[in-house]
Tab-separated table of N, CA and C in Angstrom:
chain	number	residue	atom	x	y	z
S	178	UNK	N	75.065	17.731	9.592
S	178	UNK	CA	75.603	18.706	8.668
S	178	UNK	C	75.124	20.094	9.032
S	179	UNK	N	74.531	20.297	9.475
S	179	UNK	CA	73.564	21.356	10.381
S	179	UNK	C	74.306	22.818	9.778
S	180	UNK	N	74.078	23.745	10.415
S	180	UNK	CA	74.475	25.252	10.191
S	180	UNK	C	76.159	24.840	10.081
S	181	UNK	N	77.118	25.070	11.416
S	181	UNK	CA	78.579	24.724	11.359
S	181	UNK	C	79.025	22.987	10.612
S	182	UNK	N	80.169	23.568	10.192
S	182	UNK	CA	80.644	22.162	9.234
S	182	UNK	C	80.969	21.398	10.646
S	183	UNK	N	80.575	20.554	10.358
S	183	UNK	CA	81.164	19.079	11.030
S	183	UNK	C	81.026	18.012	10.198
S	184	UNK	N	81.647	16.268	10.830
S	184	UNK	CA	82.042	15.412	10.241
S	184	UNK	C	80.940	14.860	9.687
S	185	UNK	N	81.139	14.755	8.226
S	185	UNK	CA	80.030	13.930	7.520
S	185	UNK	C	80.004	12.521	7.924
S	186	UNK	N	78.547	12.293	7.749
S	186	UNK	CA	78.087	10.896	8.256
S	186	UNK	C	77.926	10.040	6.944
S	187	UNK	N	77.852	8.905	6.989
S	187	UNK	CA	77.363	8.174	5.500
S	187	UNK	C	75.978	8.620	5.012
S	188	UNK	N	75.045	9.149	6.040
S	188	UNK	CA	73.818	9.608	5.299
S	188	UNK	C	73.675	11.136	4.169
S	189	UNK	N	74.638	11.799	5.443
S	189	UNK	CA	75.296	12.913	4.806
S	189	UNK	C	75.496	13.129	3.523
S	190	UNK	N	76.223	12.368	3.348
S	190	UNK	CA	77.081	11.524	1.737
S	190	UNK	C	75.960	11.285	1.266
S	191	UNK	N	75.240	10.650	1.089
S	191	UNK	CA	74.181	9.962	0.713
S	191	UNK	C	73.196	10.969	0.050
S	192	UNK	N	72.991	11.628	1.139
S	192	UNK	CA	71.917	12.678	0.966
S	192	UNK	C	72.708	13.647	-0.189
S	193	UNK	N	73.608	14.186	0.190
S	193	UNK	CA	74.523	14.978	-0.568
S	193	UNK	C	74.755	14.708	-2.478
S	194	UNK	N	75.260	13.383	-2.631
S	194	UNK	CA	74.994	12.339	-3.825
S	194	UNK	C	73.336	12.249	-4.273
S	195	UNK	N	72.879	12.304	-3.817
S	195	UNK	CA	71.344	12.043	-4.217
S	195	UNK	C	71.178	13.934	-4.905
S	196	UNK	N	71.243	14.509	-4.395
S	196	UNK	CA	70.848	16.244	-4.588
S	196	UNK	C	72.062	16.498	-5.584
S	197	UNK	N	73.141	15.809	-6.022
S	197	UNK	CA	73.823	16.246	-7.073
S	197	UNK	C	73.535	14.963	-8.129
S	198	UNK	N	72.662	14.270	-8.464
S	198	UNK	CA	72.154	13.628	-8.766
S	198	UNK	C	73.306	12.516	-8.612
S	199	UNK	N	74.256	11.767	-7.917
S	199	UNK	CA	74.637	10.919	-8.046
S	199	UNK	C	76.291	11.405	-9.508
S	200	UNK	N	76.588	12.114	-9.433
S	200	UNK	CA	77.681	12.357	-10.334
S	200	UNK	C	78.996	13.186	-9.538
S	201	UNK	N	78.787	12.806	-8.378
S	201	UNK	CA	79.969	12.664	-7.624
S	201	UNK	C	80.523	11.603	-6.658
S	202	UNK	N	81.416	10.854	-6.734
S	202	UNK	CA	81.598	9.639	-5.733
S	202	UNK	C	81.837	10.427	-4.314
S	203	UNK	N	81.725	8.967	-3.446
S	203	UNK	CA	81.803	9.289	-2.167
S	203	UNK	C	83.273	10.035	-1.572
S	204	UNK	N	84.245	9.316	-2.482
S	204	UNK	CA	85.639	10.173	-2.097
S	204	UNK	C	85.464	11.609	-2.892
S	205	UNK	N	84.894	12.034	-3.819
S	205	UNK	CA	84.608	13.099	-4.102
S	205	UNK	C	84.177	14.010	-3.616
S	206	UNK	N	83.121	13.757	-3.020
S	206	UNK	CA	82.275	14.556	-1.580
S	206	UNK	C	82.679	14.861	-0.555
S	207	UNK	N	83.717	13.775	0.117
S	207	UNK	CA	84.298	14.153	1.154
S	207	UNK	C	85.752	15.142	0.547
S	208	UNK	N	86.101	14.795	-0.679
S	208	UNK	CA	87.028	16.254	-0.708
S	208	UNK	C	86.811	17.462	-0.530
S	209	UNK	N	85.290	17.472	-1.488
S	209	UNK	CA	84.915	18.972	-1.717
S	209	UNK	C	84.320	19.271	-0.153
S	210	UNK	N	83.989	18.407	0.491
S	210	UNK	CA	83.577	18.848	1.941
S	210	UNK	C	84.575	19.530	2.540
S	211	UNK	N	86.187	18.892	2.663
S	211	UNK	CA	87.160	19.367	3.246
S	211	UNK	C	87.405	20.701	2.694
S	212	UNK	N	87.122	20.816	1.358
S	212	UNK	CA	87.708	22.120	0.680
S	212	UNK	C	86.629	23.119	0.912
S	213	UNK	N	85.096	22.764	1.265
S	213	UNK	CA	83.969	23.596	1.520
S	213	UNK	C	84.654	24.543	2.903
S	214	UNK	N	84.935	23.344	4.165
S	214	UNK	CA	85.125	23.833	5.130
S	214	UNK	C	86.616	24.603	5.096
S	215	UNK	N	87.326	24.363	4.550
S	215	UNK	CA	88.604	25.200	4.282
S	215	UNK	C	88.176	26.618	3.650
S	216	UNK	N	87.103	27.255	2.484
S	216	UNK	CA	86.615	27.949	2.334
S	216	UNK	C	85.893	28.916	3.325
S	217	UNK	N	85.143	28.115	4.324
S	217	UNK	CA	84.006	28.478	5.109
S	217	UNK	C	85.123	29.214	6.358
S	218	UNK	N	85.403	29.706	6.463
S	218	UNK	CA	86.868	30.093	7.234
S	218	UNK	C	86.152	30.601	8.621
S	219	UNK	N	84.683	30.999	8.986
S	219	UNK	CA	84.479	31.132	10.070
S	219	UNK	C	82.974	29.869	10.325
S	220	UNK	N	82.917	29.095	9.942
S	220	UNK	CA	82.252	27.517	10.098
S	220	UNK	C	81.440	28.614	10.261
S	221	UNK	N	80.558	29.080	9.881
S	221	UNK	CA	79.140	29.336	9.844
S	221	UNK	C	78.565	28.235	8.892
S	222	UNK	N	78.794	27.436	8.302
S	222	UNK	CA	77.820	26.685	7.661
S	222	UNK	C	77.517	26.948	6.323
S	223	UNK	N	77.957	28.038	5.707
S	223	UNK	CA	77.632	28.844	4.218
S	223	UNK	C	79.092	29.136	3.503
S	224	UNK	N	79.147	29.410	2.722
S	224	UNK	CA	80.217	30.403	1.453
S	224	UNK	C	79.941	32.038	1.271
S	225	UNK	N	80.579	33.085	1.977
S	225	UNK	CA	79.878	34.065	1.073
S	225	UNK	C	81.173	34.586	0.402
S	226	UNK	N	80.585	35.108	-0.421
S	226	UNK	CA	80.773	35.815	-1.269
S	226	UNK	C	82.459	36.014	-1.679
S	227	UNK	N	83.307	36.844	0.023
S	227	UNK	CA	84.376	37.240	0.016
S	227	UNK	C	85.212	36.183	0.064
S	228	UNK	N	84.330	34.720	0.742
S	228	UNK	CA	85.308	33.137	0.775
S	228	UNK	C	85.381	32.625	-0.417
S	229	UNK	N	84.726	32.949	-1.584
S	229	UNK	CA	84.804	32.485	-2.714
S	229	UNK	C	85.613	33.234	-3.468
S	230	UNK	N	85.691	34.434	-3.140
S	230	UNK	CA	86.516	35.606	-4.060
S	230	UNK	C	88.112	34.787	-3.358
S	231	UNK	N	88.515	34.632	-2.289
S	231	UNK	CA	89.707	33.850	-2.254
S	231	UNK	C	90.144	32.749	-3.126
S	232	UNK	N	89.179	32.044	-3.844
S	232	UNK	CA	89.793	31.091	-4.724
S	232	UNK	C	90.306	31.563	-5.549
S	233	UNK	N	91.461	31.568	-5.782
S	233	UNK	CA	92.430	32.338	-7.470
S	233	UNK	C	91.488	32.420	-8.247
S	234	UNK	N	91.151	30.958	-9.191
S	234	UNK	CA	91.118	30.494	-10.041
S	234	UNK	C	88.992	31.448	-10.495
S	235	UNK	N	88.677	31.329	-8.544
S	235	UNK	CA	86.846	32.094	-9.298
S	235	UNK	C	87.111	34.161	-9.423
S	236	UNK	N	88.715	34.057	-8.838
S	236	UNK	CA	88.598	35.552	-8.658
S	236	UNK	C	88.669	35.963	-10.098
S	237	UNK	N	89.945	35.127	-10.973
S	237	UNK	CA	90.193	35.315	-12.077
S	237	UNK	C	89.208	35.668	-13.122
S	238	UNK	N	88.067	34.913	-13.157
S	238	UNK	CA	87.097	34.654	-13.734
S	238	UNK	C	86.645	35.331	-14.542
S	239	UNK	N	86.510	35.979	-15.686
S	239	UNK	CA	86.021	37.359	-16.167
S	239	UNK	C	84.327	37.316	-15.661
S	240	UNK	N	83.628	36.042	-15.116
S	240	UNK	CA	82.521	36.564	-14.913
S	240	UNK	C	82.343	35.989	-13.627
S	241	UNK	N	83.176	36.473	-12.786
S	241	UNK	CA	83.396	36.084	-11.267
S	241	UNK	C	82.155	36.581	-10.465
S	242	UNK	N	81.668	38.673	-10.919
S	242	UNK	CA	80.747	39.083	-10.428
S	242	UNK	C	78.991	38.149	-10.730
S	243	UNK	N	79.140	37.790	-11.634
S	243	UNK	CA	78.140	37.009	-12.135
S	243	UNK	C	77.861	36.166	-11.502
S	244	UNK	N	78.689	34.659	-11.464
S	244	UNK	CA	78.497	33.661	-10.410
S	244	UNK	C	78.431	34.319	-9.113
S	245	UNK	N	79.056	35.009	-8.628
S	245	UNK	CA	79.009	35.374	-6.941
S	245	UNK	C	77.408	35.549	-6.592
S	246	UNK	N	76.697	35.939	-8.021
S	246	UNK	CA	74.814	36.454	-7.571
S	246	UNK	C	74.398	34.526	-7.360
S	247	UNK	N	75.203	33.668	-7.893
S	247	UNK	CA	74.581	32.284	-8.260
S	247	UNK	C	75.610	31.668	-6.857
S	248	UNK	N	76.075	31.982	-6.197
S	248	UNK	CA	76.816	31.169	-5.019
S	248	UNK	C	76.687	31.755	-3.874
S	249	UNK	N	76.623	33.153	-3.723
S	249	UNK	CA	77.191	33.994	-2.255
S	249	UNK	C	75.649	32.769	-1.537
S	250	UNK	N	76.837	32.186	-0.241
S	250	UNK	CA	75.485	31.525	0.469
S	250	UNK	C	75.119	30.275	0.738
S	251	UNK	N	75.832	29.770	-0.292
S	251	UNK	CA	75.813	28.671	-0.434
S	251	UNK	C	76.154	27.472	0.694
S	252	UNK	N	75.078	26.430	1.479
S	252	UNK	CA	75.655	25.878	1.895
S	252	UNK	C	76.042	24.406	1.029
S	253	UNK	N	76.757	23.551	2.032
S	253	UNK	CA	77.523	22.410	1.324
S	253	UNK	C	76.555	21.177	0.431
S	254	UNK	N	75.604	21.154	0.762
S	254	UNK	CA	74.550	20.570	-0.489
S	254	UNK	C	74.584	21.435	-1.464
S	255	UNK	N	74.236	22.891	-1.538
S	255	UNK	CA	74.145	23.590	-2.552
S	255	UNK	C	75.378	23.508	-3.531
S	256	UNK	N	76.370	24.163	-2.418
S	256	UNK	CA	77.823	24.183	-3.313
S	256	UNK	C	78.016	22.672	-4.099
S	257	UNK	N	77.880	21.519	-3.727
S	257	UNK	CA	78.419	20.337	-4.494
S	257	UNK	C	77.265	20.495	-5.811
S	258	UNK	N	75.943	20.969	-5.650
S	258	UNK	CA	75.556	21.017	-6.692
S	258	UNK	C	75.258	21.808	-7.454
S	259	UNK	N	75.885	23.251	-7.402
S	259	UNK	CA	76.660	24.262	-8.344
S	259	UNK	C	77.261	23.358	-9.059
S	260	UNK	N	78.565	22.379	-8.204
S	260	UNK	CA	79.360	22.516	-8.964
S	260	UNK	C	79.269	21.260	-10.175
S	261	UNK	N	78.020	20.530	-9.550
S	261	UNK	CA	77.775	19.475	-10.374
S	261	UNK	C	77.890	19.648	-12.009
S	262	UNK	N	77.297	20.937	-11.983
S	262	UNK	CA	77.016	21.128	-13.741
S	262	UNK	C	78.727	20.991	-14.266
S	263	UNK	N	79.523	21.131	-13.078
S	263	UNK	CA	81.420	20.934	-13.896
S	263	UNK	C	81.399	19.869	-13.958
S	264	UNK	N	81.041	18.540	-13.463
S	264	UNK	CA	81.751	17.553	-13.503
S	264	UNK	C	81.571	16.504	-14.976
S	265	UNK	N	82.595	15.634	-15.407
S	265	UNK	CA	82.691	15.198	-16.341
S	265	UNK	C	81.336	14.599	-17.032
S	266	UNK	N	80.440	14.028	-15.587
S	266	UNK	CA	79.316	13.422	-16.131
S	266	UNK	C	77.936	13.916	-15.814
S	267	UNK	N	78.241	15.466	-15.579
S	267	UNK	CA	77.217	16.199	-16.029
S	267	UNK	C	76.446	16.228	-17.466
S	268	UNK	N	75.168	16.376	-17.847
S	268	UNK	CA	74.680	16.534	-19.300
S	268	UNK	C	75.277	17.439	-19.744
S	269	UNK	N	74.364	17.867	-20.761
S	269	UNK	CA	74.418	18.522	-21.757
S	269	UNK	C	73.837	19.623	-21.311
S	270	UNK	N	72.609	19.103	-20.731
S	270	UNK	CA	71.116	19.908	-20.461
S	270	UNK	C	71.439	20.613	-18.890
S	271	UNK	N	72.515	20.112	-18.233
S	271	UNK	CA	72.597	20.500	-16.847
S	271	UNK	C	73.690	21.564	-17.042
S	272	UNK	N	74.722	21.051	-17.942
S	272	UNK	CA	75.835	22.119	-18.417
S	272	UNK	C	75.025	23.528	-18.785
S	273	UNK	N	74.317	23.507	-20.021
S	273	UNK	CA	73.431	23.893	-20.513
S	273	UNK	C	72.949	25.363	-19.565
S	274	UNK	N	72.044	24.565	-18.812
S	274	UNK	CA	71.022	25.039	-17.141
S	274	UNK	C	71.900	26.458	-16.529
S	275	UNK	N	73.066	25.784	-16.401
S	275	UNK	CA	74.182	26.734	-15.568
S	275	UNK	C	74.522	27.842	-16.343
S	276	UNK	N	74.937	27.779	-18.040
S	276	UNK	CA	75.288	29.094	-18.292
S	276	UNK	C	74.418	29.758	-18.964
S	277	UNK	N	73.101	29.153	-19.090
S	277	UNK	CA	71.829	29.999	-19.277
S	277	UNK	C	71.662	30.901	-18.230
S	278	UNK	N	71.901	30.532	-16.944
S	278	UNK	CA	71.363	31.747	-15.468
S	278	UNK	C	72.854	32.388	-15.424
S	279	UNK	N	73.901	32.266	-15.847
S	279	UNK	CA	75.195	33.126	-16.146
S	279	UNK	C	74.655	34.016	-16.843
S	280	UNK	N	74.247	34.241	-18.067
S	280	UNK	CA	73.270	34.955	-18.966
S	280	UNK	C	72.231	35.564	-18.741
S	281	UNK	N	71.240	34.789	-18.023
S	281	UNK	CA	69.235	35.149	-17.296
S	281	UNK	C	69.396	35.903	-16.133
S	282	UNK	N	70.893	36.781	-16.036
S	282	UNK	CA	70.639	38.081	-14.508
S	282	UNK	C	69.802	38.220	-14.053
S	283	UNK	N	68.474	38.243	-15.201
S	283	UNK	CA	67.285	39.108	-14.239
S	283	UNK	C	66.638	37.547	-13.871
S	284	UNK	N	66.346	36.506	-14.273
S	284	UNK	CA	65.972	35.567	-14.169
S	284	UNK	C	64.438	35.626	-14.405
S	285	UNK	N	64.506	36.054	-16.070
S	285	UNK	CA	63.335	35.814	-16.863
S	285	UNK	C	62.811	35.117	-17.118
S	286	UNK	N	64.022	34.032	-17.544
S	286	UNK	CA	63.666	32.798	-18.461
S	286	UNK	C	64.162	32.922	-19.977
S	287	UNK	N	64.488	34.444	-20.190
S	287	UNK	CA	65.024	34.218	-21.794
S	287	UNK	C	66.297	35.715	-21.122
S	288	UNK	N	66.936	35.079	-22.149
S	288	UNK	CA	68.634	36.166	-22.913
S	288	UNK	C	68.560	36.457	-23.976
S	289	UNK	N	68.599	37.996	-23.700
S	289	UNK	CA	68.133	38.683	-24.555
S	289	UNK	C	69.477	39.245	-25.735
S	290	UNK	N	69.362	40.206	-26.713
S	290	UNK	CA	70.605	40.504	-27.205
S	290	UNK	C	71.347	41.230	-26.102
S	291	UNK	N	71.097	41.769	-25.173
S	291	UNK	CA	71.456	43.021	-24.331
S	291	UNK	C	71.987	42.304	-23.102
S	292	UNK	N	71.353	40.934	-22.901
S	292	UNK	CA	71.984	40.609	-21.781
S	292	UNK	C	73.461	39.394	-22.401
S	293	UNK	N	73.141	38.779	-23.484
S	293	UNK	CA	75.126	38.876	-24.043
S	293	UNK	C	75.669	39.594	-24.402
S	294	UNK	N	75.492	40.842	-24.593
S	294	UNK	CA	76.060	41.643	-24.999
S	294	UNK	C	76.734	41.946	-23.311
S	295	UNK	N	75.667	42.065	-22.779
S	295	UNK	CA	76.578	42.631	-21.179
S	295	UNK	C	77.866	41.238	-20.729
S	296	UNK	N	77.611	39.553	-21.052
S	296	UNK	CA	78.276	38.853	-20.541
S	296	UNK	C	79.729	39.310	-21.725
S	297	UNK	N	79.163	39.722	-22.901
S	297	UNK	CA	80.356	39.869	-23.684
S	297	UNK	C	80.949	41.120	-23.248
S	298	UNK	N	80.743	42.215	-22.710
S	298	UNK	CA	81.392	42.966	-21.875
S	298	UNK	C	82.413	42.612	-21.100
S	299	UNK	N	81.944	41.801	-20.245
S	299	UNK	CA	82.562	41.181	-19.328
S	299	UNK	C	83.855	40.019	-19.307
S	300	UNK	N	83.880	39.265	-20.680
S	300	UNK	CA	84.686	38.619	-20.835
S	300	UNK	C	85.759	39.511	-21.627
S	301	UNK	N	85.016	40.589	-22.369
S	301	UNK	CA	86.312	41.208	-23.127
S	301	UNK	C	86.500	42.404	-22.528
S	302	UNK	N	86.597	43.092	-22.036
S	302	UNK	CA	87.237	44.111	-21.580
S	302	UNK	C	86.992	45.622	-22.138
S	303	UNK	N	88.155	46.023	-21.848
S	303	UNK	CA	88.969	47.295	-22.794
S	303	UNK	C	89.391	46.823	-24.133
S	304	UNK	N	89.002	45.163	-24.182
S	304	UNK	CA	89.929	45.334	-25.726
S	304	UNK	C	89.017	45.443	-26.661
S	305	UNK	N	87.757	45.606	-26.531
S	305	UNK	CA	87.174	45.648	-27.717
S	305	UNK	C	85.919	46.928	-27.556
S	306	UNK	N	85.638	47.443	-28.333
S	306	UNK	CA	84.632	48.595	-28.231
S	306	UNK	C	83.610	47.783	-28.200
S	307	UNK	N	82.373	49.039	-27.444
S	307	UNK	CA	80.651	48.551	-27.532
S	307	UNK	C	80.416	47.931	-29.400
S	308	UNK	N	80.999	49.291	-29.748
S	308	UNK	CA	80.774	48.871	-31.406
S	308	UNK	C	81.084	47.287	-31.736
S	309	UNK	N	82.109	47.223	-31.764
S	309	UNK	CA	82.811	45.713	-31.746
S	309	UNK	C	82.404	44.662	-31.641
S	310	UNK	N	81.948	44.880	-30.047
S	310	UNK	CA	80.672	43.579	-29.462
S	310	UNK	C	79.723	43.406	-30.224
S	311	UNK	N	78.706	44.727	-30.672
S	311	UNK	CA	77.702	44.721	-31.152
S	311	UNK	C	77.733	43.882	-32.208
S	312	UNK	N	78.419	44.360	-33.225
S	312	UNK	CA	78.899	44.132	-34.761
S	312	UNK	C	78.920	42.663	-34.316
S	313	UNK	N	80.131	42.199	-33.293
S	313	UNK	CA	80.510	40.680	-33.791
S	313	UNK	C	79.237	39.909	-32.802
S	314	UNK	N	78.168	39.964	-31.881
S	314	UNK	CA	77.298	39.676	-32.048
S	314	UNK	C	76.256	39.342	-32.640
S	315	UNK	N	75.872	40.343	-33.180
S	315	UNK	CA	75.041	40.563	-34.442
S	315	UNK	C	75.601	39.823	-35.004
S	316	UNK	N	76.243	39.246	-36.006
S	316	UNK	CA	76.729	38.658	-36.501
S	316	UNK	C	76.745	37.174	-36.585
S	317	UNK	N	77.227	36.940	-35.080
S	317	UNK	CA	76.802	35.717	-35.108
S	317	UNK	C	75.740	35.149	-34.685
S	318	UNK	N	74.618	36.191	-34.120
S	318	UNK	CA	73.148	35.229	-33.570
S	318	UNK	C	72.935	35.569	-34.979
S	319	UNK	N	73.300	36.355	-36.671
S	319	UNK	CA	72.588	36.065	-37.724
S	319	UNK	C	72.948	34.811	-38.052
S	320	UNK	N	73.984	34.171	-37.932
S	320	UNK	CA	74.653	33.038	-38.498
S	320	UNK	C	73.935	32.059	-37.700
S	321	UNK	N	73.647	32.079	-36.721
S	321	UNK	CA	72.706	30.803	-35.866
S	321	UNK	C	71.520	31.359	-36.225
S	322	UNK	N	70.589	32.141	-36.927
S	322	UNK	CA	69.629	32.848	-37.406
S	322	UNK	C	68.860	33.160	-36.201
S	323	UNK	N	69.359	33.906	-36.106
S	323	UNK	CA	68.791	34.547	-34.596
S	323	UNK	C	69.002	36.310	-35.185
S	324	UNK	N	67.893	37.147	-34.787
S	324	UNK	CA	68.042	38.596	-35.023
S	324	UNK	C	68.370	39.566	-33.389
S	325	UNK	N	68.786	40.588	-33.422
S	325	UNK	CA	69.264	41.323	-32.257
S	325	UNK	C	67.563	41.325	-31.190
S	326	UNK	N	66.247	41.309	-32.082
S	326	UNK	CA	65.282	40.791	-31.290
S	326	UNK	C	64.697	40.025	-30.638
S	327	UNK	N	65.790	39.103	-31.445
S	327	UNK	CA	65.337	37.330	-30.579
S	327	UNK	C	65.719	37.219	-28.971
S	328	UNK	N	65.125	36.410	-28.831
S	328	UNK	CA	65.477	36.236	-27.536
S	328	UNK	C	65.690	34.421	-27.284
S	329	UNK	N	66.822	34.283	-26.117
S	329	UNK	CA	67.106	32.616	-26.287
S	329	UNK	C	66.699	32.402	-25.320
S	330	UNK	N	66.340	30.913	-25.096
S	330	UNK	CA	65.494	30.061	-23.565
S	330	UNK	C	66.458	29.246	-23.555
S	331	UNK	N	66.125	28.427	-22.046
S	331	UNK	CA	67.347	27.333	-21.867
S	331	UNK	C	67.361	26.007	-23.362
S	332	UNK	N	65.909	26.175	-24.020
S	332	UNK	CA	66.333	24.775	-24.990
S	332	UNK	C	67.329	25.569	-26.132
S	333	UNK	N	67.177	26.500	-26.257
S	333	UNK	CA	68.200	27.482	-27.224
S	333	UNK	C	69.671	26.907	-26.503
S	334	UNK	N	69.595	27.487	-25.603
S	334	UNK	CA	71.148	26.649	-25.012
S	334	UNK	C	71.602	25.153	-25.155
S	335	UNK	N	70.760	24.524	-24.796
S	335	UNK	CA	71.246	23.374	-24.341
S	335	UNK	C	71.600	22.603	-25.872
S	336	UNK	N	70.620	23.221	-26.856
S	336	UNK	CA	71.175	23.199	-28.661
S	336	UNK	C	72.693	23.307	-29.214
S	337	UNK	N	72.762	24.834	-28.544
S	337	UNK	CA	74.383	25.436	-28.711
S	337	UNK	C	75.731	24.766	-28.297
S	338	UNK	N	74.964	24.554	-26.755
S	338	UNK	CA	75.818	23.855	-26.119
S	338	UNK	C	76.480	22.507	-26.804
S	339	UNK	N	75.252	21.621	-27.435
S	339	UNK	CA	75.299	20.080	-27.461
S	339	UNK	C	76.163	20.392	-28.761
S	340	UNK	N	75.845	21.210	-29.580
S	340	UNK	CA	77.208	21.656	-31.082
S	340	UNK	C	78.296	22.114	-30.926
S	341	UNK	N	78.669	22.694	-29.575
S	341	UNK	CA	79.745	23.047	-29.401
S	341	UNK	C	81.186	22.100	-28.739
S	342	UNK	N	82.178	22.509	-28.914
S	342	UNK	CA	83.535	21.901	-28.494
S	342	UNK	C	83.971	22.229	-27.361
S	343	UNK	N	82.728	22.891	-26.690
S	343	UNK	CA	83.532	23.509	-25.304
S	343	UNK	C	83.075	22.683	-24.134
S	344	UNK	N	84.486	22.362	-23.296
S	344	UNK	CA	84.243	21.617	-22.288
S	344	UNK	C	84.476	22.868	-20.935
S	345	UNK	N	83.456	21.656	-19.898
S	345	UNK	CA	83.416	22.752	-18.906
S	345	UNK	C	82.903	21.976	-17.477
S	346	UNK	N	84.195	21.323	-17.035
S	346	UNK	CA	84.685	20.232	-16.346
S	346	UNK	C	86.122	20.445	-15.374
S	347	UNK	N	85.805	20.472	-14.278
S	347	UNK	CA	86.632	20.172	-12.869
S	347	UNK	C	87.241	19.408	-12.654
S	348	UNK	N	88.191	18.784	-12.242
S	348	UNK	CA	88.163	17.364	-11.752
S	348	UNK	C	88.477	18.132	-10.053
S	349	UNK	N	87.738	16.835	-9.765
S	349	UNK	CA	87.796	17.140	-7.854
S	349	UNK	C	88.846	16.459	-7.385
S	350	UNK	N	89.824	17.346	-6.601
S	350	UNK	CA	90.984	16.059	-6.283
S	350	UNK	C	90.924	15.053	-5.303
S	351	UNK	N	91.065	14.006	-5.497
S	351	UNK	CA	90.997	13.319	-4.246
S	351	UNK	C	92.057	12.758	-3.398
S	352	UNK	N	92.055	12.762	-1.880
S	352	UNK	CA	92.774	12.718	-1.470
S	352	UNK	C	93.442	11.545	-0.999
């Protein structure tokens, strides 16, 4: 598997499955391999940045700049286990993991009011004022009793997460 993509071996796989803890099958791996190296457009062995901005679907992203600090680089162990936290039988706590460091920019360990407030920037646009954000922030870390001083850690997340209705799941196609 070395620096340039070449053909995965069964250990490959193996190794690969083991570092995404086992929540991707073997035909799974070899897709996202094919689709790694279809990405990797000059086989250096990595993802940066501008090969990922080609995917529609991560350009779209309202927090595309965000992940790009959590991927540019990535080689093909890494990338399958980015993407692990999507797959159906990811936790709670691994789901969790991922959009806590979407949030932890500086990579403190806590999210602060200021740093959702910046992801809420980012998902809303022009359509809503600083005021806006603020207000409907505030608002709701009072309703989870949280004050604009608090600050959240990943078990704060992985709480939110486990109450919430939001799914956040891939399916890998196979071929």
């Amino acid at each position: 598997m070395g620096n340039a993509p070449s053909t995965l071996t069964q250990y490959d796989i193996e190794e690969v499955q083991e570092h995404c803890n086992k929540l991707f099958n073997q035909q799974e791996i070899v897709s996202l391999y094919q689709r790694f190296c279809q990405l990797d457009r000059t086989a250096k062995g990595f993802i940066s940045s501008d090969e990922f901005m080609s995917v529609p679907e991560f350009a779209m992203n309202p927090l595309a700049q965000r992940l790009l600090k959590m991927v540019d680089g990535l080689n093909f162990k890494d990338f399958v286990g980015f993407l692990s936290a999507f797959s159906a039988k990811a936790s709670v706590e691994q789901k969790a993991a991922l959009i806590f460091r979407v949030y932890d920019t500086d990579g403190n360990g806590k999210v602060t009011f200021n740093d959702i407030l910046e992801v809420l920037c980012d998902m809303t646009g022009s359509f809503m004022s600083n005021e806006e954000r603020e207000a409907v922030l505030t608002q709701l870390l009072q309703e989870a009793g949280y004050t604009r001083e608090s600050y959240l850690i990943p078990d704060d997340f992985v709480k939110i997460f486990a109450n919430s209705d939001t799914k956040m799941e891939v399916e890998v196609p196979v071929d």
